Coordinates of N, CA and C and ligand atoms in Angstrom, one line a residue:
M269 N 7.6 -6.4 -8.8 CA 6.9 -5.1 -8.8 C 5.5 -5.1 -8.4
T270 N 4.8 -6.1 -9.1 CA 3.4 -6.3 -8.7 C 3.2 -6.7 -7.3
E271 N 4.2 -7.5 -6.8 CA 4.1 -7.9 -5.4 C 4.3 -6.7 -4.4
V272 N 5.2 -5.8 -4.8 CA 5.5 -4.6 -4.0 C 4.2 -3.7 -4.0
L273 N 3.6 -3.5 -5.1 CA 2.4 -2.7 -5.2 C 1.3 -3.3 -4.3
F274 N 1.2 -4.6 -4.4 CA 0.2 -5.3 -3.6 C 0.4 -5.1 -2.1
Q275 N 1.8 -5.2 -1.7 CA 2.1 -4.9 -0.3 C 1.7 -3.5 0.1
E276 N 1.9 -2.5 -0.8 CA 1.6 -1.2 -0.4 C 0.1 -0.9 -0.3
L277 N -0.6 -1.6 -1.1 CA -2.1 -1.4 -1.1 C -2.8 -2.2 -0.1
R278 N -2.1 -3.2 0.5 CA -2.8 -4.1 1.4 C -3.3 -3.3 2.6
P279 N -4.5 -3.6 3.1 CA -5.1 -2.9 4.3 C -4.1 -2.9 5.4
G280 N -3.8 -1.8 6.0 CA -2.9 -1.7 7.2 C -1.5 -1.6 6.8
A281 N -1.1 -1.7 5.5 CA 0.3 -1.8 5.0 C 1.0 -0.5 5.3
D282 N 0.3 0.7 5.4 CA 1.1 1.9 5.6 C 1.4 2.1 7.1
G283 N 0.9 1.2 8.0 CA 1.3 1.2 9.4 C 0.8 2.3 10.3
R284 N 0.0 3.3 9.7 CA -0.4 4.4 10.6 C -1.3 4.0 11.8
L285 N -2.2 3.1 11.5 CA -3.1 2.7 12.5 C -2.4 2.0 13.6
Q286 N -1.4 1.1 13.2 CA -0.7 0.3 14.2 C 0.2 1.3 15.1
Q287 N 0.7 2.3 14.4 CA 1.5 3.3 15.2 C 0.7 4.0 16.2
V288 N -0.5 4.5 15.7 CA -1.5 5.2 16.6 C -1.8 4.2 17.8
Q289 N -2.1 3.0 17.5 CA -2.4 2.0 18.6 C -1.3 1.9 19.6
R290 N -0.1 1.7 19.1 CA 1.1 1.5 19.9 C 1.3 2.7 20.9
E291 N 1.2 3.9 20.3 CA 1.4 5.1 21.1 C 0.3 5.3 22.2
L292 N -0.9 5.0 21.8 CA -2.0 5.1 22.8 C -1.9 4.1 23.9
V293 N -1.6 2.9 23.5 CA -1.4 1.8 24.6 C -0.3 2.2 25.5
Q294 N 0.8 2.8 25.0 CA 1.9 3.2 25.8 C 1.5 4.3 26.7
H295 N 0.7 5.2 26.2 CA 0.3 6.4 27.0 C -0.8 6.0 28.1
F296 N -1.8 5.4 27.6 CA -3.0 5.1 28.5 C -2.9 3.7 29.2
G297 N -2.1 2.8 28.7 CA -2.2 1.4 29.1 C -3.2 0.7 28.3
Q298 N -3.3 -0.6 28.5 CA -4.3 -1.5 27.8 C -5.7 -1.1 28.4
P299 N -6.6 -0.9 27.5 CA -8.0 -0.6 28.0 C -8.5 -1.8 28.9
P300 N -9.3 -1.4 29.9 CA -9.9 -2.5 30.8 C -10.8 -3.4 30.0
A301 N -10.9 -4.6 30.5 CA -11.8 -5.6 29.8 C -13.2 -5.0 29.8
R302 N -13.9 -5.2 28.7 CA -15.3 -4.7 28.6 C -16.3 -5.8 29.1
E303 N -17.4 -5.4 29.6 CA -18.5 -6.3 29.9 C -19.1 -6.7 28.5
V304 N -19.0 -7.9 28.2 CA -19.4 -8.4 26.8 C -20.9 -8.8 27.0
R305 N -21.8 -8.0 26.4 CA -23.2 -8.3 26.6 C -23.8 -9.1 25.5
D306 N -25.0 -9.6 25.7 CA -25.7 -10.3 24.6 C -26.1 -9.2 23.7
P307 N -26.4 -9.5 22.4 CA -26.6 -8.5 21.4 C -27.8 -7.6 21.7
L308 N -28.9 -8.1 22.3 CA -30.0 -7.2 22.5 C -29.7 -6.2 23.6
S309 N -29.0 -6.6 24.7 CA -28.7 -5.7 25.8 C -27.7 -4.7 25.2
Q310 N -26.8 -5.1 24.4 CA -25.8 -4.2 23.8 C -26.5 -3.1 22.9
L311 N -27.5 -3.6 22.1 CA -28.3 -2.7 21.3 C -29.0 -1.6 22.2
I312 N -29.6 -2.0 23.3 CA -30.3 -1.1 24.2 C -29.2 -0.1 24.7
Y313 N -28.1 -0.6 25.2 CA -27.1 0.2 25.8 C -26.6 1.2 24.7
S314 N -26.3 0.7 23.5 CA -25.7 1.6 22.5 C -26.6 2.7 22.1
M315 N -27.9 2.4 22.0 CA -28.9 3.4 21.7 C -28.9 4.5 22.8
L316 N -28.8 4.1 24.0 CA -28.7 5.1 25.1 C -27.4 5.9 25.0
A317 N -26.3 5.3 24.6 CA -25.0 5.8 24.8 C -24.6 6.9 23.8
V318 N -25.4 7.0 22.7 CA -25.0 8.0 21.7 C -25.0 9.4 22.3
R319 N -23.9 10.1 22.2 CA -23.7 11.4 22.7 C -24.0 11.6 24.2
T320 N -23.7 10.5 24.9 CA -24.0 10.5 26.4 C -22.7 10.0 27.0
P321 N -22.2 10.6 28.1 CA -21.0 10.1 28.8 C -21.2 8.6 29.2
T322 N -20.1 7.9 29.1 CA -20.2 6.4 29.4 C -20.8 6.1 30.7
E323 N -20.3 6.9 31.8 CA -20.7 6.5 33.1 C -22.3 6.8 33.3
V324 N -22.8 7.8 32.6 CA -24.3 8.0 32.6 C -25.0 6.9 32.0
S325 N -24.6 6.5 30.8 CA -25.3 5.4 30.1 C -25.2 4.1 30.9
E326 N -24.0 3.8 31.5 CA -23.9 2.6 32.3 C -24.8 2.6 33.5
Q327 N -25.0 3.8 34.1 CA -25.8 3.9 35.3 C -27.3 3.7 34.8
V328 N -27.7 4.3 33.7 CA -29.1 4.2 33.3 C -29.4 2.7 32.9
L329 N -28.4 2.0 32.3 CA -28.7 0.6 31.9 C -28.8 -0.2 33.2
R330 N -28.0 0.1 34.2 CA -28.1 -0.6 35.5 C -29.5 -0.4 36.1
E331 N -30.0 0.8 36.0 CA -31.3 1.1 36.6 C -32.4 0.4 35.8
L332 N -32.3 0.3 34.5 CA -33.3 -0.4 33.7 C -33.3 -1.8 34.0
R333 N -32.1 -2.4 34.2 CA -32.0 -3.8 34.6 C -32.7 -4.1 35.9
A334 N -32.5 -3.1 36.9 CA -33.0 -3.3 38.2 C -34.6 -3.2 38.2
R335 N -35.1 -2.3 37.3 CA -36.5 -2.0 37.2 C -37.3 -3.0 36.5
Y336 N -36.7 -3.5 35.3 CA -37.4 -4.5 34.5 C -36.7 -5.8 34.5
T337 N -37.5 -6.9 34.8 CA -36.9 -8.2 34.9 C -36.5 -8.7 33.6
T338 N -37.3 -8.3 32.5 CA -36.9 -8.7 31.2 C -37.0 -7.5 30.3
W339 N -36.4 -7.6 29.1 CA -36.5 -6.5 28.1 C -37.9 -6.4 27.5
D340 N -38.7 -7.5 27.6 CA -40.1 -7.5 27.2 C -40.8 -6.5 28.0
E341 N -40.5 -6.4 29.3 CA -41.2 -5.5 30.2 C -40.9 -4.0 29.9
L342 N -39.6 -3.8 29.5 CA -39.2 -2.4 29.1 C -40.0 -2.1 27.8
R343 N -40.1 -3.0 26.8 CA -40.8 -2.8 25.6 C -42.3 -2.4 25.9
D344 N -42.9 -3.1 26.8 CA -44.3 -2.9 27.1 C -44.6 -1.8 28.0
A345 N -43.6 -1.2 28.6 CA -43.9 -0.1 29.5 C -44.4 1.1 28.8
P346 N -45.2 2.0 29.4 CA -45.7 3.2 28.7 C -44.6 4.1 28.3
L347 N -44.8 4.8 27.2 CA -43.7 5.7 26.7 C -43.2 6.7 27.7
G348 N -44.2 7.3 28.4 CA -43.8 8.3 29.4 C -42.9 7.7 30.5
E349 N -43.2 6.5 30.9 CA -42.4 5.8 31.9 C -41.0 5.6 31.4
I350 N -40.8 5.2 30.1 CA -39.5 5.0 29.6 C -38.8 6.3 29.5
E351 N -39.5 7.3 29.1 CA -38.8 8.7 29.0 C -38.3 9.1 30.3
R352 N -39.0 8.8 31.4 CA -38.5 9.2 32.7 C -37.3 8.4 33.1
A353 N -37.4 7.1 32.8 CA -36.3 6.2 33.1 C -35.0 6.6 32.4
L354 N -35.1 7.2 31.2 CA -33.9 7.6 30.4 C -33.5 9.1 30.6
E355 N -34.2 9.7 31.6 CA -34.0 11.2 31.6 C -32.6 11.7 31.7
A356 N -31.7 10.8 32.2 CA -30.3 11.3 32.4 C -29.5 11.3 31.1
V357 N -30.0 10.6 30.1 CA -29.2 10.5 28.9 C -29.6 11.6 27.9
T358 N -28.7 11.9 27.0 CA -28.9 13.0 26.0 C -30.1 12.6 25.1
F359 N -30.9 13.6 24.7 CA -32.1 13.3 23.8 C -33.0 12.2 24.4
A360 N -33.3 12.3 25.7 CA -34.0 11.2 26.3 C -35.4 10.9 25.6
E361 N -36.1 12.0 25.3 CA -37.4 11.8 24.7 C -37.4 11.1 23.4
Q362 N -36.5 11.5 22.5 CA -36.4 10.9 21.2 C -35.9 9.4 21.4
K363 N -34.9 9.2 22.3 CA -34.4 7.9 22.5 C -35.4 6.9 23.0
A364 N -36.3 7.4 23.9 CA -37.3 6.6 24.5 C -38.3 6.1 23.4
L365 N -38.6 7.1 22.5 CA -39.5 6.8 21.4 C -38.9 5.7 20.4
H366 N -37.6 5.9 20.1 CA -36.9 5.0 19.2 C -36.7 3.6 19.8
L367 N -36.4 3.6 21.1 CA -36.1 2.4 21.8 C -37.4 1.5 21.9
K368 N -38.5 2.1 22.3 CA -39.7 1.3 22.4 C -40.1 0.8 21.0
A369 N -40.1 1.7 20.0 CA -40.5 1.3 18.6 C -39.5 0.2 18.1
T370 N -38.2 0.3 18.4 CA -37.3 -0.7 17.9 C -37.6 -2.1 18.6
L371 N -37.8 -2.1 19.9 CA -38.1 -3.3 20.6 C -39.4 -3.9 20.1
E372 N -40.4 -3.1 19.8 CA -41.7 -3.6 19.3 C -41.5 -4.2 17.9
Q373 N -40.7 -3.5 17.0 CA -40.5 -3.9 15.6 C -39.7 -5.2 15.6
I374 N -38.7 -5.3 16.4 CA -37.9 -6.6 16.5 C -38.8 -7.8 16.8
T375 N -39.7 -7.5 17.9 CA -40.6 -8.6 18.3 C -41.5 -9.0 17.1
A376 N -42.0 -8.0 16.4 CA -43.0 -8.3 15.3 C -42.3 -9.1 14.2
R377 N -41.0 -8.8 13.9 CA -40.3 -9.4 12.8 C -39.9 -10.8 13.2
V378 N -39.4 -11.0 14.5 CA -38.7 -12.2 14.9 C -39.8 -13.2 15.5
G379 N -40.8 -12.6 16.1 CA -41.8 -13.4 16.8 C -41.6 -13.4 18.3
R380 N -40.4 -13.0 18.8 CA -40.2 -12.7 20.2 C -39.0 -11.7 20.3
L381 N -38.7 -11.2 21.5 CA -37.7 -10.2 21.6 C -36.4 -10.8 21.9
T382 N -35.6 -11.0 20.8 CA -34.3 -11.6 20.9 C -33.5 -11.2 19.7
L383 N -32.1 -11.1 19.9 CA -31.3 -10.9 18.7 C -30.2 -12.1 18.6
D384 N -30.4 -13.1 19.4 CA -29.4 -14.2 19.5 C -29.3 -14.9 18.1
F385 N -30.4 -14.9 17.3 CA -30.3 -15.5 16.0 C -29.3 -14.9 15.0
L386 N -29.0 -13.6 15.3 CA -28.1 -12.9 14.4 C -26.7 -13.5 14.3
A387 N -26.3 -14.3 15.3 CA -25.0 -15.0 15.2 C -24.8 -15.8 14.0
Q388 N -25.8 -16.3 13.3 CA -25.7 -17.1 12.2 C -25.4 -16.3 10.9
Y389 N -25.6 -15.0 10.9 CA -25.5 -14.2 9.7 C -24.1 -13.5 9.6
R390 N -23.8 -13.2 8.3 CA -22.6 -12.4 8.0 C -22.7 -11.0 8.6
T391 N -21.6 -10.4 8.9 CA -21.6 -9.1 9.6 C -22.4 -8.0 8.9
E392 N -22.2 -8.0 7.5 CA -22.8 -6.9 6.8 C -24.4 -7.1 6.8
K393 N -24.8 -8.4 6.8 CA -26.2 -8.6 6.9 C -26.8 -8.2 8.2
I394 N -26.1 -8.5 9.3 CA -26.5 -8.2 10.6 C -26.7 -6.7 10.7
R395 N -25.6 -5.9 10.2 CA -25.7 -4.5 10.3 C -26.8 -3.9 9.5
S396 N -27.0 -4.3 8.3 CA -28.1 -3.7 7.5 C -29.5 -4.1 8.2
W397 N -29.6 -5.3 8.7 CA -30.8 -5.7 9.4 C -31.1 -4.8 10.6
L398 N -30.1 -4.5 11.4 CA -30.3 -3.7 12.6 C -30.6 -2.2 12.2
Q399 N -30.0 -1.8 11.1 CA -30.1 -0.3 10.7 C -31.5 0.0 10.1
Q400 N -32.4 -1.0 10.0 CA -33.7 -0.7 9.5 C -34.6 -0.1 10.7
F401 N -34.1 -0.2 11.9 CA -34.9 0.2 13.1 C -34.6 1.6 13.5
P402 N -35.7 2.3 14.1 CA -35.5 3.7 14.4 C -34.4 3.9 15.4
G403 N -33.5 4.9 15.2 CA -32.4 5.2 16.1 C -31.2 4.3 16.0
V404 N -31.2 3.4 15.0 CA -30.1 2.5 14.8 C -29.3 2.9 13.5
G405 N -28.2 3.6 13.7 CA -27.4 4.0 12.5 C -26.1 3.2 12.6
P406 N -25.1 3.6 11.7 CA -23.8 2.8 11.6 C -23.1 2.7 13.0
Q407 N -23.1 3.8 13.8 CA -22.4 3.8 15.0 C -22.9 2.7 16.0
V408 N -24.3 2.7 16.1 CA -24.9 1.7 17.0 C -24.8 0.3 16.4
S409 N -25.0 0.1 15.1 CA -24.9 -1.3 14.6 C -23.5 -1.8 14.7
A410 N -22.5 -0.9 14.5 CA -21.1 -1.4 14.7 C -20.8 -1.8 16.2
A411 N -21.4 -1.0 17.1 CA -21.2 -1.3 18.5 C -21.8 -2.7 18.8
V412 N -23.0 -2.9 18.3 CA -23.6 -4.2 18.6 C -22.8 -5.4 18.0
V413 N -22.3 -5.3 16.8 CA -21.6 -6.4 16.3 C -20.2 -6.6 16.9
N414 N -19.6 -5.4 17.2 CA -18.2 -5.5 17.7 C -18.1 -5.7 19.2
F415 N -18.9 -5.1 20.1 CA -18.8 -5.1 21.5 C -19.5 -6.3 22.1
S416 N -20.6 -6.8 21.5 CA -21.4 -7.9 22.1 C -20.8 -9.2 21.9
T417 N -21.5 -10.3 22.3 CA -21.0 -11.6 22.1 C -20.8 -12.0 20.7
L418 N -21.4 -11.2 19.8 CA -21.2 -11.5 18.3 C -19.7 -11.3 17.9
R419 N -19.1 -10.3 18.5 CA -17.6 -10.1 18.4 C -17.2 -10.2 16.9
R420 N -17.7 -9.3 16.1 CA -17.3 -9.2 14.7 C -16.4 -7.9 14.5
R421 N -15.7 -7.9 13.4 CA -14.8 -6.8 13.0 C -15.7 -5.6 12.6
A422 N -15.6 -4.5 13.3 CA -16.3 -3.3 12.9 C -15.7 -2.2 13.8
I423 N -15.8 -0.9 13.4 CA -15.4 0.2 14.3 C -16.6 1.1 14.5
S424 N -17.0 1.2 15.8 CA -18.0 2.1 16.1 C -17.5 3.5 16.2
V425 N -17.8 4.3 15.2 CA -17.3 5.7 15.0 C -18.2 6.6 15.7
D426 N -17.8 7.1 16.9 CA -18.6 8.1 17.6 C -18.0 9.5 17.3
A427 N -18.5 10.6 18.0 CA -18.1 11.9 17.7 C -16.6 12.1 18.0
H428 N -16.1 11.4 19.1 CA -14.7 11.5 19.4 C -13.8 10.9 18.2
H429 N -14.3 9.7 17.8 CA -13.5 9.0 16.7 C -13.5 9.9 15.4
L430 N -14.6 10.5 15.1 CA -14.7 11.3 13.9 C -13.7 12.5 14.0
R431 N -13.7 13.2 15.2 CA -12.8 14.3 15.4 C -11.4 14.0 15.3
V432 N -11.0 12.9 16.1 CA -9.6 12.5 16.3 C -9.0 12.0 14.9
T433 N -9.7 11.2 14.2 CA -9.2 10.6 13.0 C -9.1 11.7 11.9
Q434 N -10.0 12.7 11.9 CA -9.9 13.8 11.0 C -8.6 14.6 11.3
R435 N -8.5 15.0 12.6 CA -7.3 15.8 12.9 C -6.0 15.1 12.7
L436 N -6.0 13.8 12.8 CA -4.8 13.0 12.5 C -4.5 12.8 11.0
G437 N -5.5 13.2 10.2 CA -5.3 13.1 8.8 C -5.5 11.6 8.3
L438 N -6.1 10.8 9.2 CA -6.4 9.4 8.8 C -7.6 9.3 7.9
T439 N -8.5 10.2 8.1 CA -9.8 10.2 7.3 C -10.1 11.7 7.0
P440 N -10.7 11.9 5.8 CA -11.2 13.3 5.5 C -12.5 13.5 6.3
R441 N -12.9 14.8 6.3 CA -14.2 15.1 6.9 C -15.3 14.3 6.3
A442 N -16.0 13.5 7.0 CA -17.1 12.7 6.4 C -18.0 12.2 7.6
D443 N -19.1 11.5 7.2 CA -20.0 11.0 8.2 C -19.4 9.7 8.8
A444 N -20.2 9.2 9.8 CA -19.6 8.0 10.5 C -19.4 6.8 9.6
A445 N -20.4 6.6 8.7 CA -20.3 5.4 7.8 C -19.1 5.5 6.9
T446 N -18.9 6.6 6.3 CA -17.8 6.8 5.4 C -16.5 6.7 6.1
T447 N -16.4 7.4 7.3 CA -15.2 7.3 8.1 C -14.9 5.9 8.5
E448 N -15.9 5.1 8.9 CA -15.6 3.7 9.3 C -15.1 3.0 8.1
E449 N -15.7 3.2 6.9 CA -15.2 2.5 5.7 C -13.8 2.8 5.4
R450 N -13.4 4.1 5.5 CA -12.0 4.5 5.2 C -11.1 4.0 6.2
L451 N -11.5 4.0 7.5 CA -10.6 3.5 8.5 C -10.4 2.0 8.4
M452 N -11.4 1.3 8.0 CA -11.3 -0.2 7.8 C -10.3 -0.5 6.7
R453 N -10.1 0.4 5.8 CA -9.1 0.2 4.7 C -7.7 0.3 5.3
L454 N -7.5 1.0 6.5 CA -6.2 1.1 7.1 C -5.9 0.0 8.1
V455 N -7.0 -0.8 8.5 CA -6.9 -1.8 9.5 C -6.1 -3.0 9.0
P456 N -5.1 -3.4 9.7 CA -4.4 -4.7 9.3 C -5.4 -5.8 9.3
P457 N -5.3 -6.7 8.3 CA -6.3 -7.8 8.2 C -6.2 -8.8 9.4
E458 N -5.1 -8.8 10.1 CA -5.0 -9.7 11.2 C -5.6 -9.2 12.5
W459 N -6.0 -7.9 12.6 CA -6.6 -7.4 13.8 C -7.9 -8.1 14.0
T460 N -8.1 -8.5 15.3 CA -9.3 -9.2 15.6 C -10.4 -8.2 16.1
A461 N -11.6 -8.7 16.3 CA -12.7 -7.8 16.8 C -12.3 -7.2 18.1
E462 N -11.6 -8.0 18.9 CA -11.2 -7.4 20.3 C -10.2 -6.3 20.1
Q463 N -9.3 -6.4 19.1 CA -8.3 -5.3 18.9 C -9.0 -4.1 18.4
L464 N -10.0 -4.3 17.5 CA -10.8 -3.1 17.0 C -11.5 -2.4 18.2
D465 N -12.0 -3.2 19.1 CA -12.7 -2.7 20.3 C -11.7 -1.9 21.1
E466 N -10.5 -2.4 21.3 CA -9.4 -1.7 22.0 C -9.1 -0.3 21.3
H467 N -9.0 -0.4 20.0 CA -8.8 0.8 19.2 C -9.9 1.8 19.5
H468 N -11.1 1.4 19.4 CA -12.2 2.3 19.7 C -12.1 2.9 21.1
Q469 N -11.8 2.1 22.1 CA -11.7 2.6 23.5 C -10.6 3.6 23.6
L470 N -9.4 3.3 23.0 CA -8.3 4.2 23.1 C -8.5 5.5 22.4
V471 N -9.0 5.5 21.2 CA -9.3 6.8 20.5 C -10.3 7.6 21.2
K472 N -11.3 6.9 21.8 CA -12.4 7.6 22.5 C -11.8 8.3 23.7
R473 N -10.9 7.6 24.4 CA -10.3 8.2 25.6 C -9.4 9.4 25.3
L474 N -8.7 9.3 24.1 CA -7.9 10.4 23.7 C -8.8 11.6 23.4
G475 N -9.9 11.3 22.7 CA -10.9 12.4 22.4 C -11.5 13.0 23.6
Q476 N -11.7 12.2 24.7 CA -12.4 12.7 25.9 C -11.4 13.6 26.8
T477 N -10.1 13.2 26.7 CA -9.2 13.8 27.7 C -8.1 14.8 27.0
I478 N -7.7 14.5 25.8 CA -6.6 15.4 25.2 C -7.1 16.0 23.9
C479 N -7.6 15.2 23.0 CA -8.0 15.8 21.7 C -9.4 16.2 21.8
V480 N -9.7 17.1 22.7 CA -11.0 17.5 23.0 C -11.6 18.5 21.9
F481 N -12.9 18.7 22.0 CA -13.5 19.5 20.9 C -12.9 20.9 20.7
E482 N -12.8 21.6 21.8 CA -12.3 22.9 21.7 C -10.9 22.9 22.4
N483 N -9.9 23.6 21.7 CA -8.6 23.7 22.3 C -7.9 22.3 22.6
P484 N -7.7 21.5 21.6 CA -7.0 20.2 21.8 C -5.6 20.4 22.5
R485 N -5.3 19.5 23.4 CA -4.0 19.7 24.2 C -2.9 19.0 23.5
C486 N -2.5 19.5 22.3 CA -1.5 18.9 21.5 C -0.1 18.8 22.2
R487 N 0.2 19.7 23.1 CA 1.5 19.7 23.7 C 1.7 18.4 24.6
V488 N 0.6 17.9 25.1 CA 0.7 16.7 25.9 C 0.2 15.4 25.2
C489 N 0.0 15.5 23.9 CA -0.7 14.4 23.2 C 0.4 13.4 22.8
P490 N 0.2 12.1 23.0 CA 1.2 11.1 22.6 C 1.3 10.9 21.1
L491 N 0.3 11.5 20.4 CA 0.3 11.4 18.9 C 0.8 12.6 18.2
A492 N 1.3 13.6 19.0 CA 1.7 14.9 18.4 C 2.8 14.7 17.3
G493 N 3.6 13.7 17.4 CA 4.7 13.5 16.5 C 4.2 13.0 15.1
L494 N 3.0 12.5 15.1 CA 2.5 12.0 13.8 C 1.3 12.7 13.3
C495 N 1.0 13.8 14.0 CA -0.3 14.5 13.7 C -0.1 15.8 12.9
P496 N -0.7 15.8 11.7 CA -0.6 17.0 10.8 C -1.2 18.3 11.5
T497 N -2.2 18.1 12.3 CA -2.8 19.3 13.0 C -1.8 19.9 13.9
A498 N -1.1 19.1 14.7 CA -0.1 19.6 15.6 C 1.0 20.2 14.9
A499 N 1.4 19.6 13.8 CA 2.5 20.2 13.0 C 2.1 21.6 12.4
R500 N 0.9 21.7 12.0 CA 0.4 23.0 11.5 C 0.5 24.1 12.6
Q501 N 0.0 23.6 13.8 CA 0.0 24.6 15.0 C 1.5 25.0 15.3
R502 N 2.4 24.1 15.2 CA 3.8 24.4 15.5 C 4.4 25.4 14.6
T503 N 4.0 25.3 13.3 CA 4.5 26.3 12.3 C 3.9 27.7 12.5
Q504 N 2.7 27.7 13.1 CA 2.0 29.0 13.2 C 2.4 29.7 14.5
T505 N 3.1 29.0 15.4 CA 3.5 29.7 16.7 C 5.0 30.1 16.6
Ligands
LIG1520 S1 -1.8 16.2 18.3 FE1 -3.5 17.5 18.8 S2 -4.9 17.5 17.1 FE2 -3.5 15.8 16.9 S3 -4.5 14.0 17.9 FE3 -3.2 15.0 19.5 S4 -4.5 16.5 20.5 FE4 -5.6 15.9 18.6

């Protein structure tokens, strides 16, 4: 009996996340391989990418790399110049301010501008260390540890992830940190950092194309059979 209870309470034991993953891979195919960046480049990218379309953030990062030979040069550039360089991303003014301050504060704390030393720390320590800097919240810190060469287990919960997991009934309405914590309780212990990255990419794609903010397209959704929101809609029509 004790063993059965343990089985039921084990993370991932209810199988919902695995089922979501299977259906999404079947529908969209395996997500393309990601460019795995060093932690500092990933931090810069992730700060730009909040609430900004992926192709725009990718383009701005390419332009920053072309313009500045090192990230030290970006840190030392005048704020107005950084603002202009980021003008295509959402909240460019605020992000420029946060990015410059974060790069300066990392340099002051570490002695030079690098995050490579983080590899020696536990995931929780890395995330709380990163979250002390302006503009770095749970979404960005999860992206740095999960998508970069650090490759740790975490889920970067963006606006798409929040919306989709709430509609699916996987998590109640909550902020990104609480949603990630609750989702991680559903994640099978054997899932690697790479599988969590795939999960993030698949859910994001669903949120961008089908489970959109207004008028989700439940009729064509591969998850309609397991989604309480779709079931409610069916009973109302
Ligand atoms: S069935 Fe509808 S509400 Fe549920 S995940 Fe799909 S699009 Fe979103």
